[in-house]
Amino acid sequence: MSDSITAPFIEHIPGPLRAETRNALKEYGQAGGIVPPDAACATKLVRLFACSPFAARVARHFPDAVSDLLLSGLLAEPYAAASQAKRLREWISSENESVLMTTLRRARQLECFRIAWRDICERCSAEETMSALSHLADTCIQVAHAHATAVHSETFGEIPGPHNSSQQLLVIGLGKLGANELNFSSDVDLVFAYRVMSESSSKRNLHSDEYFTRLTQRLIRILDQVSADGFVFRVDTRLRPFGDSGPLVMSFNALENYYQQHGREWERYALIKARYVAGSNDDGSDFVTLLRPFVFRRYLDYGIFESLREMKASIVAEVARKGIERNIKIGPGGIREIEFLGQSFQLIRGGRVPALQQRGIL
């Protein structure tokens, strides 16, 4: 890549960022990256490298793929879920687990580069950025789920469900993933479930709890394990029943009993955003229906007010303890406080006002 293409545009970058931006462009060129000799494209590439060290690293590690993106015109296209899914599935190979893990990580980085380009250079909406990132996570989880399920069933057989149908591991997204409001640094909050207890069809005769626990562990490893290529998404399972000390996956009956007998207000708060991500569509729909009476109560529960006060006090105490009053996420007026205010109304009134029964905070 010729310095003469991008040099004129460096001067428009704020002074403190120029040296780092110039170095990032140089490293991209030395790695074999190219940019079309087009002023508009060069300006955007310089802006992207100045604003996003992550994008600069991706370009340095995958110069050929980034060059292809720059030449393809794809970066100027608005987000569309169908085309994103098609592109990702073409990028991702699932011939074996090690290849799958490598290509998933590569595909995630290249797609995040594309989303960052649109966010920074095309000035797309926050809604487009969050939708694109959320759908990226959905597709990666679904690909990993399909591979893990196929490999697992070869070894341990299948778990029969109602009417002798084969049961699938159900993956439910919570938090920003569940709300379709994922950002670039978000973990994915996941809960895992299956429909009914049974035993596997293999000679090893695994109980459904052990069967689906092993399958869940494999799925998490594919997504979360750090390798030379990084990770796909960090997986957080602490919102499941009993938290870290609880089972990794539970049957529908066990989950329903837990929420009826032990469910706490913060769990109602978290489950507002519960959304089916992978597994059986019917199971996903039934699971969300099962949760609704626990989350959105038809009567006004005055006990919720004290629970909300305690939750808010905990947030304030954490901010004070860490001295991060100016933190954009958990400081006063930050993302968590906005979510808290919105979701408090949902918990108090959502059972009687269906319009409040939605996942997104926007």
mmCIF file of N, CA, C and O in Angstrom, residues 263-269 297 301-315 340 344 347-348:
data_model
loop_
_atom_site.group_PDB
_atom_site.id
_atom_site.type_symbol
_atom_site.label_atom_id
_atom_site.label_comp_id
_atom_site.label_asym_id
_atom_site.label_seq_id
_atom_site.Cartn_x
_atom_site.Cartn_y
_atom_site.Cartn_z
ATOM 1 N N GLY A 263 -36.926 -18.582 43.223
ATOM 2 C CA GLY A 263 -36.637 -17.440 42.358
ATOM 3 C C GLY A 263 -36.605 -16.123 43.118
ATOM 4 O O GLY A 263 -37.481 -15.851 43.946
ATOM 5 N N ARG A 264 -35.600 -15.325 42.841
ATOM 6 C CA ARG A 264 -35.441 -14.037 43.513
ATOM 7 C C ARG A 264 -35.733 -12.899 42.548
ATOM 8 O O ARG A 264 -35.789 -13.087 41.335
ATOM 9 N N GLU A 265 -35.886 -11.690 43.091
ATOM 10 C CA GLU A 265 -36.294 -10.560 42.261
ATOM 11 C C GLU A 265 -35.253 -10.226 41.197
ATOM 12 O O GLU A 265 -35.597 -9.852 40.076
ATOM 13 N N TRP A 266 -33.973 -10.371 41.534
ATOM 14 C CA TRP A 266 -32.965 -10.047 40.527
ATOM 15 C C TRP A 266 -33.028 -11.033 39.362
ATOM 16 O O TRP A 266 -32.661 -10.692 38.226
ATOM 17 N N GLU A 267 -33.523 -12.267 39.631
ATOM 18 C CA GLU A 267 -33.675 -13.230 38.540
ATOM 19 C C GLU A 267 -34.852 -12.855 37.645
ATOM 20 O O GLU A 267 -34.798 -13.022 36.419
ATOM 21 N N ARG A 268 -35.927 -12.355 38.238
ATOM 22 C CA ARG A 268 -37.016 -11.818 37.425
ATOM 23 C C ARG A 268 -36.488 -10.698 36.536
ATOM 24 O O ARG A 268 -36.823 -10.620 35.348
ATOM 25 N N TYR A 269 -35.692 -9.845 37.125
ATOM 26 C CA TYR A 269 -35.101 -8.705 36.415
ATOM 27 C C TYR A 269 -34.272 -9.201 35.224
ATOM 28 O O TYR A 269 -34.384 -8.684 34.111
ATOM 29 N N ARG A 297 -45.838 -10.542 36.826
ATOM 30 C CA ARG A 297 -46.931 -10.962 37.692
ATOM 31 C C ARG A 297 -48.134 -10.045 37.494
ATOM 32 O O ARG A 297 -47.997 -8.832 37.396
ATOM 33 N N ASP A 301 -47.093 -6.499 43.239
ATOM 34 C CA ASP A 301 -46.375 -7.087 44.370
ATOM 35 C C ASP A 301 -45.596 -5.975 45.073
ATOM 36 O O ASP A 301 -44.571 -5.516 44.588
ATOM 37 N N TYR A 302 -46.106 -5.535 46.239
ATOM 38 C CA TYR A 302 -45.473 -4.416 46.934
ATOM 39 C C TYR A 302 -44.095 -4.785 47.471
ATOM 40 O O TYR A 302 -43.268 -3.920 47.729
ATOM 41 N N GLY A 303 -43.831 -6.098 47.601
ATOM 42 C CA GLY A 303 -42.506 -6.513 48.051
ATOM 43 C C GLY A 303 -41.409 -6.174 47.063
ATOM 44 O O GLY A 303 -40.230 -6.094 47.430
ATOM 45 N N ILE A 304 -41.798 -5.952 45.799
ATOM 46 C CA ILE A 304 -40.798 -5.650 44.773
ATOM 47 C C ILE A 304 -40.105 -4.326 45.045
ATOM 48 O O ILE A 304 -38.942 -4.134 44.697
ATOM 49 N N PHE A 305 -40.811 -3.389 45.722
ATOM 50 C CA PHE A 305 -40.215 -2.073 45.943
ATOM 51 C C PHE A 305 -38.964 -2.162 46.814
ATOM 52 O O PHE A 305 -37.943 -1.548 46.521
ATOM 53 N N GLU A 306 -39.043 -2.955 47.876
ATOM 54 C CA GLU A 306 -37.881 -3.104 48.747
ATOM 55 C C GLU A 306 -36.751 -3.816 48.007
ATOM 56 O O GLU A 306 -35.569 -3.462 48.155
ATOM 57 N N SER A 307 -37.102 -4.817 47.203
ATOM 58 C CA SER A 307 -36.074 -5.529 46.431
ATOM 59 C C SER A 307 -35.387 -4.598 45.444
ATOM 60 O O SER A 307 -34.172 -4.649 45.266
ATOM 61 N N LEU A 308 -36.157 -3.727 44.805
ATOM 62 C CA LEU A 308 -35.570 -2.771 43.860
ATOM 63 C C LEU A 308 -34.663 -1.777 44.580
ATOM 64 O O LEU A 308 -33.610 -1.396 44.061
ATOM 65 N N ARG A 309 -35.091 -1.343 45.772
ATOM 66 C CA ARG A 309 -34.232 -0.437 46.552
ATOM 67 C C ARG A 309 -32.897 -1.109 46.880
ATOM 68 O O ARG A 309 -31.834 -0.491 46.805
ATOM 69 N N GLU A 310 -32.966 -2.388 47.248
ATOM 70 C CA GLU A 310 -31.740 -3.114 47.587
ATOM 71 C C GLU A 310 -30.842 -3.275 46.362
ATOM 72 O O GLU A 310 -29.614 -3.134 46.458
ATOM 73 N N MET A 311 -31.452 -3.577 45.214
ATOM 74 C CA MET A 311 -30.667 -3.710 43.985
ATOM 75 C C MET A 311 -29.997 -2.397 43.624
ATOM 76 O O MET A 311 -28.820 -2.356 43.256
ATOM 77 N N LYS A 312 -30.744 -1.292 43.762
ATOM 78 C CA LYS A 312 -30.179 0.027 43.436
ATOM 79 C C LYS A 312 -29.069 0.390 44.419
ATOM 80 O O LYS A 312 -28.017 0.908 44.014
ATOM 81 N N ALA A 313 -29.263 0.097 45.688
ATOM 82 C CA ALA A 313 -28.233 0.376 46.695
ATOM 83 C C ALA A 313 -26.968 -0.414 46.402
ATOM 84 O O ALA A 313 -25.843 0.082 46.587
ATOM 85 N N SER A 314 -27.126 -1.653 45.923
ATOM 86 C CA SER A 314 -25.971 -2.478 45.581
ATOM 87 C C SER A 314 -25.190 -1.872 44.421
ATOM 88 O O SER A 314 -23.954 -1.857 44.424
ATOM 89 N N ILE A 315 -25.895 -1.363 43.422
ATOM 90 C CA ILE A 315 -25.232 -0.722 42.280
ATOM 91 C C ILE A 315 -24.466 0.509 42.738
ATOM 92 O O ILE A 315 -23.295 0.714 42.374
ATOM 93 N N PHE A 340 -31.861 -0.110 34.706
ATOM 94 C CA PHE A 340 -32.531 -0.327 35.983
ATOM 95 C C PHE A 340 -33.866 0.412 36.032
ATOM 96 O O PHE A 340 -34.884 -0.141 36.453
ATOM 97 N N SER A 344 -37.344 -1.634 36.054
ATOM 98 C CA SER A 344 -38.140 -1.530 37.277
ATOM 99 C C SER A 344 -39.614 -1.347 36.932
ATOM 100 O O SER A 344 -40.501 -1.976 37.520
ATOM 101 N N LEU A 347 -40.997 -4.710 35.776
ATOM 102 C CA LEU A 347 -41.297 -5.656 36.849
ATOM 103 C C LEU A 347 -42.564 -5.262 37.603
ATOM 104 O O LEU A 347 -43.373 -6.108 37.974
ATOM 105 N N ILE A 348 -42.744 -3.963 37.842
ATOM 106 C CA ILE A 348 -43.880 -3.506 38.642
ATOM 107 C C ILE A 348 -45.181 -3.586 37.853
ATOM 108 O O ILE A 348 -46.211 -4.040 38.357
#
